[in-house]
N, CA, C and O atoms as a Tinker XYZ file with bonds, in Angstrom:
   200  protein
     1  N     -7.983000  -17.703000  -10.144000    73     2
     2  CA    -7.603000  -16.382000   -9.671000    64     1     3
     3  C     -6.134000  -16.152000  -10.036000    63     2     4     5
     4  O     -5.318000  -17.057000   -9.867000    81     3
     5  N     -5.779000  -14.963000  -10.531000    73     3     6
     6  CA    -4.388000  -14.694000  -10.932000    64     5     7
     7  C     -3.414000  -14.792000   -9.760000    63     6     8     9
     8  O     -3.784000  -14.551000   -8.611000    81     7
     9  N     -2.192000  -15.142000  -10.058000    73     7    10
    10  CA    -1.157000  -15.237000   -9.033000    64     9    11
    11  C     -0.960000  -13.861000   -8.398000    63    10    12    13
    12  O     -0.937000  -12.850000   -9.098000    81    11
    13  N     -0.820000  -13.825000   -7.088000    73    11    14
    14  CA    -0.615000  -12.576000   -6.373000    64    13    15
    15  C     -1.880000  -12.009000   -5.768000    63    14    16    17
    16  O     -1.822000  -11.094000   -4.947000    81    15
    17  N     -3.025000  -12.546000   -6.168000    73    15    18
    18  CA    -4.283000  -12.086000   -5.606000    64    17    19
    19  C     -4.808000  -13.159000   -4.664000    63    18    20    21
    20  O     -4.709000  -14.353000   -4.946000    81    19
    21  N     -5.364000  -12.724000   -3.547000    73    19    22
    22  CA    -5.937000  -13.673000   -2.602000    64    21    23
    23  C     -7.359000  -13.240000   -2.284000    63    22    24    25
    24  O     -7.698000  -12.060000   -2.382000    81    23
    25  N     -8.167000  -14.183000   -1.911000    73    23    26
    26  CA    -9.549000  -13.891000   -1.574000    64    25    27
    27  C     -9.630000  -13.277000   -0.182000    63    26    28    29
    28  O     -8.735000  -13.472000    0.640000    81    27
    29  N    -10.688000  -12.547000    0.076000    73    27    30
    30  CA   -10.894000  -11.875000    1.352000    64    29    31
    31  C    -10.860000  -12.867000    2.507000    63    30    32    33
    32  O    -10.318000  -12.558000    3.569000    81    31
    33  N    -11.427000  -14.046000    2.319000    73    31    34
    34  CA   -11.459000  -15.050000    3.380000    64    33    35
    35  C    -10.051000  -15.433000    3.803000    63    34    36    37
    36  O     -9.806000  -15.655000    4.988000    81    35
    37  N     -9.121000  -15.515000    2.858000    73    35    38
    38  CA    -7.749000  -15.886000    3.183000    64    37    39
    39  C     -7.082000  -14.814000    4.022000    63    38    40    41
    40  O     -6.294000  -15.132000    4.912000    81    39
    41  N     -7.380000  -13.556000    3.758000    73    39    42
    42  CA    -6.805000  -12.459000    4.549000    64    41    43
    43  C     -7.272000  -12.570000    5.988000    63    42    44    45
    44  O     -6.470000  -12.422000    6.910000    81    43
    45  N     -8.563000  -12.829000    6.200000    73    43    46
    46  CA    -9.101000  -12.958000    7.546000    64    45    47
    47  C     -8.476000  -14.142000    8.270000    63    46    48    49
    48  O     -8.198000  -14.053000    9.466000    81    47
    49  N     -8.249000  -15.247000    7.569000    73    47    50
    50  CA    -7.663000  -16.424000    8.189000    64    49    51
    51  C     -6.215000  -16.173000    8.602000    63    50    52    53
    52  O     -5.757000  -16.729000    9.600000    81    51
    53  N     -5.493000  -15.352000    7.859000    73    51    54
    54  CA    -4.084000  -15.100000    8.130000    64    53    55
    55  C     -3.864000  -14.020000    9.186000    63    54    56    57
    56  O     -2.743000  -13.864000    9.669000    81    55
    57  N     -4.901000  -13.273000    9.558000    73    55    58
    58  CA    -4.720000  -12.174000   10.507000    64    57    59
    59  C     -4.295000  -12.679000   11.888000    63    58    60    61
    60  O     -3.618000  -11.962000   12.624000    81    59
    61  N     -4.682000  -13.893000   12.240000    73    59    62
    62  CA    -4.291000  -14.401000   13.553000    64    61    63
    63  C     -2.781000  -14.616000   13.625000    63    62    64    65
    64  O     -2.188000  -14.503000   14.697000    81    63
    65  N     -2.158000  -14.925000   12.484000    73    63    66
    66  CA    -0.712000  -15.113000   12.460000    64    65    67
    67  C     -0.017000  -13.789000   12.760000    63    66    68    69
    68  O      0.886000  -13.722000   13.593000    81    67
    69  N     -0.453000  -12.737000   12.066000    73    67    70
    70  CA     0.126000  -11.412000   12.280000    64    69    71
    71  C     -0.069000  -10.968000   13.728000    63    70    72    73
    72  O      0.852000  -10.434000   14.345000    81    71
    73  N     -1.268000  -11.189000   14.268000    73    71    74
    74  CA    -1.557000  -10.794000   15.648000    64    73    75
    75  C     -0.695000  -11.557000   16.643000    63    74    76    77
    76  O     -0.207000  -10.978000   17.614000    81    75
    77  N     -0.504000  -12.849000   16.411000    73    75    78
    78  CA     0.301000  -13.653000   17.322000    64    77    79
    79  C      1.772000  -13.249000   17.268000    63    78    80    81
    80  O      2.429000  -13.171000   18.306000    81    79
    81  N      2.290000  -12.994000   16.073000    73    79    82
    82  CA     3.682000  -12.550000   15.954000    64    81    83
    83  C      3.874000  -11.229000   16.675000    63    82    84    85
    84  O      4.848000  -11.055000   17.407000    81    83
    85  N      2.948000  -10.292000   16.474000    73    83    86
    86  CA     3.043000   -8.998000   17.151000    64    85    87
    87  C      3.009000   -9.181000   18.664000    63    86    88    89
    88  O      3.744000   -8.514000   19.393000    81    87
    89  N      2.157000  -10.080000   19.131000    73    87    90
    90  CA     2.071000  -10.340000   20.570000    64    89    91
    91  C      3.382000  -10.909000   21.103000    63    90    92    93
    92  O      3.890000  -10.451000   22.127000    81    91
    93  N      3.925000  -11.900000   20.417000    73    91    94
    94  CA     5.168000  -12.535000   20.868000    64    93    95
    95  C      6.307000  -11.525000   20.927000    63    94    96    97
    96  O      7.099000  -11.534000   21.869000    81    95
    97  N      6.391000  -10.658000   19.926000    73    95    98
    98  CA     7.474000   -9.682000   19.878000    64    97    99
    99  C      7.346000   -8.586000   20.929000    63    98   100   101
   100  O      8.347000   -7.989000   21.327000    81    99
   101  N      6.130000   -8.316000   21.379000    73    99   102
   102  CA     5.948000   -7.225000   22.331000    64   101   103
   103  C      5.599000   -7.692000   23.743000    63   102   104   105
   104  O      5.469000   -6.869000   24.649000    81   103
   105  N      5.447000   -8.990000   23.939000    73   103   106
   106  CA     5.041000   -9.517000   25.243000    64   105   107
   107  C      6.182000   -9.413000   26.259000    63   106   108   109
   108  O      7.322000   -9.778000   25.972000    81   107
   109  N      5.857000   -8.915000   27.433000    73   107   110
   110  CA     6.854000   -8.778000   28.496000    64   109   111
   111  C      6.544000   -9.678000   29.691000    63   110   112   113
   112  O      7.219000   -9.605000   30.718000    81   111
   113  N      5.530000  -10.519000   29.560000    73   111   114
   114  CA     5.120000  -11.402000   30.651000    64   113   115
   115  C      5.937000  -12.692000   30.583000    63   114   116   117
   116  O      5.954000  -13.370000   29.556000    81   115
   117  N      6.604000  -13.022000   31.670000    73   115   118
   118  CA     7.477000  -14.203000   31.690000    64   117   119
   119  C      6.688000  -15.497000   31.511000    63   118   120   121
   120  O      7.119000  -16.381000   30.770000    81   119
   121  N      5.557000  -15.621000   32.168000    73   119   122
   122  CA     4.755000  -16.849000   32.120000    64   121   123
   123  C      3.502000  -16.667000   31.266000    63   122   124   125
   124  O      2.416000  -17.078000   31.677000    81   123
   125  N      3.630000  -16.068000   30.102000    73   123   126
   126  CA     2.483000  -15.789000   29.233000    64   125   127
   127  C      1.932000  -17.093000   28.643000    63   126   128   129
   128  O      2.671000  -17.855000   28.018000    81   127
   129  N      0.653000  -17.343000   28.841000    73   127   130
   130  CA     0.021000  -18.558000   28.323000    64   129   131
   131  C     -0.001000  -18.571000   26.799000    63   130   132   133
   132  O      0.188000  -19.622000   26.186000    81   131
   133  N     -0.230000  -17.416000   26.187000    73   131   134
   134  CA    -0.315000  -17.348000   24.730000    64   133   135
   135  C      1.036000  -17.667000   24.089000    63   134   136   137
   136  O      1.096000  -18.409000   23.109000    81   135
   137  N      2.114000  -17.113000   24.635000    73   135   138
   138  CA     3.454000  -17.376000   24.093000    64   137   139
   139  C      3.869000  -18.830000   24.315000    63   138   140   141
   140  O      4.430000  -19.464000   23.421000    81   139
   141  N      3.594000  -19.350000   25.502000    73   139   142
   142  CA     3.982000  -20.733000   25.779000    64   141   143
   143  C      3.166000  -21.707000   24.947000    63   142   144   145
   144  O      3.679000  -22.752000   24.549000    81   143
   145  N      1.912000  -21.390000   24.679000    73   143   146
   146  CA     1.092000  -22.241000   23.822000    64   145   147
   147  C      1.638000  -22.259000   22.401000    63   146   148   149
   148  O      1.660000  -23.310000   21.761000    81   147
   149  N      2.082000  -21.100000   21.897000    73   147   150
   150  CA     2.671000  -21.038000   20.560000    64   149   151
   151  C      3.940000  -21.877000   20.494000    63   150   152   153
   152  O      4.184000  -22.563000   19.502000    81   151
   153  N      4.743000  -21.824000   21.544000    73   151   154
   154  CA     5.981000  -22.606000   21.576000    64   153   155
   155  C      5.674000  -24.104000   21.647000    63   154   156   157
   156  O      6.314000  -24.903000   20.963000    81   155
   157  N      4.707000  -24.480000   22.466000    73   155   158
   158  CA     4.336000  -25.890000   22.602000    64   157   159
   159  C      3.791000  -26.463000   21.297000    63   158   160   161
   160  O      3.999000  -27.640000   21.001000    81   159
   161  N      3.105000  -25.651000   20.527000    73   159   162
   162  CA     2.506000  -26.113000   19.276000    64   161   163
   163  C      3.405000  -25.881000   18.075000    63   162   164   165
   164  O      2.948000  -25.964000   16.935000    81   163
   165  N      4.688000  -25.588000   18.316000    73   163   166
   166  CA     5.690000  -25.415000   17.260000    64   165   167
   167  C      5.249000  -24.380000   16.235000    63   166   168   169
   168  O      5.226000  -24.651000   15.034000    81   167
   169  N      4.900000  -23.198000   16.719000    73   167   170
   170  CA     4.436000  -22.122000   15.849000    64   169   171
   171  C      5.499000  -21.726000   14.832000    63   170   172   173
   172  O      5.166000  -21.445000   13.681000    81   171
   173  N      6.766000  -21.698000   15.227000    73   171   174
   174  CA     7.823000  -21.336000   14.278000    64   173   175
   175  C      7.944000  -22.369000   13.160000    63   174   176   177
   176  O      8.183000  -22.007000   12.008000    81   175
   177  N      7.784000  -23.631000   13.484000    73   175   178
   178  CA     7.783000  -24.673000   12.454000    64   177   179
   179  C      6.625000  -24.514000   11.501000    63   178   180   181
   180  O      6.757000  -24.765000   10.303000    81   179
   181  N      5.478000  -24.093000   12.035000    73   179   182
   182  CA     4.307000  -23.835000   11.207000    64   181   183
   183  C      4.587000  -22.693000   10.226000    63   182   184   185
   184  O      4.223000  -22.772000    9.053000    81   183
   185  N      5.234000  -21.635000   10.715000    73   183   186
   186  CA     5.532000  -20.498000    9.841000    64   185   187
   187  C      6.488000  -20.872000    8.732000    63   186   188   189
   188  O      6.389000  -20.337000    7.628000    81   187
   189  N      7.402000  -21.771000    8.997000    73   187   190
   190  CA     8.372000  -22.169000    7.970000    64   189   191
   191  C      7.700000  -22.895000    6.809000    63   190   192   193
   192  O      8.222000  -22.891000    5.694000    81   191
   193  N      6.556000  -23.514000    7.057000    73   191   194
   194  CA     5.858000  -24.248000    6.002000    64   193   195
   195  C      4.903000  -23.371000    5.217000    63   194   196   197
   196  O      4.325000  -23.829000    4.231000    81   195
   197  N      4.723000  -22.137000    5.619000    73   195   198
   198  CA     3.778000  -21.226000    4.956000    64   197   199
   199  C      4.369000  -20.627000    3.736000    63   198   200
   200  O      3.713000  -19.838000    3.055000    81   199
């Protein structure tokens, strides 16, 4: 496949990243389980390797 093109399956797999980032940026809950889980699993470190 030419550089710059991705398969449909890859787009679906990456949508959770976009959704999680949007959630983190807009979340106003102090004790949010989703945000704390992302922090515990080093989500920012994961993004740096992408």
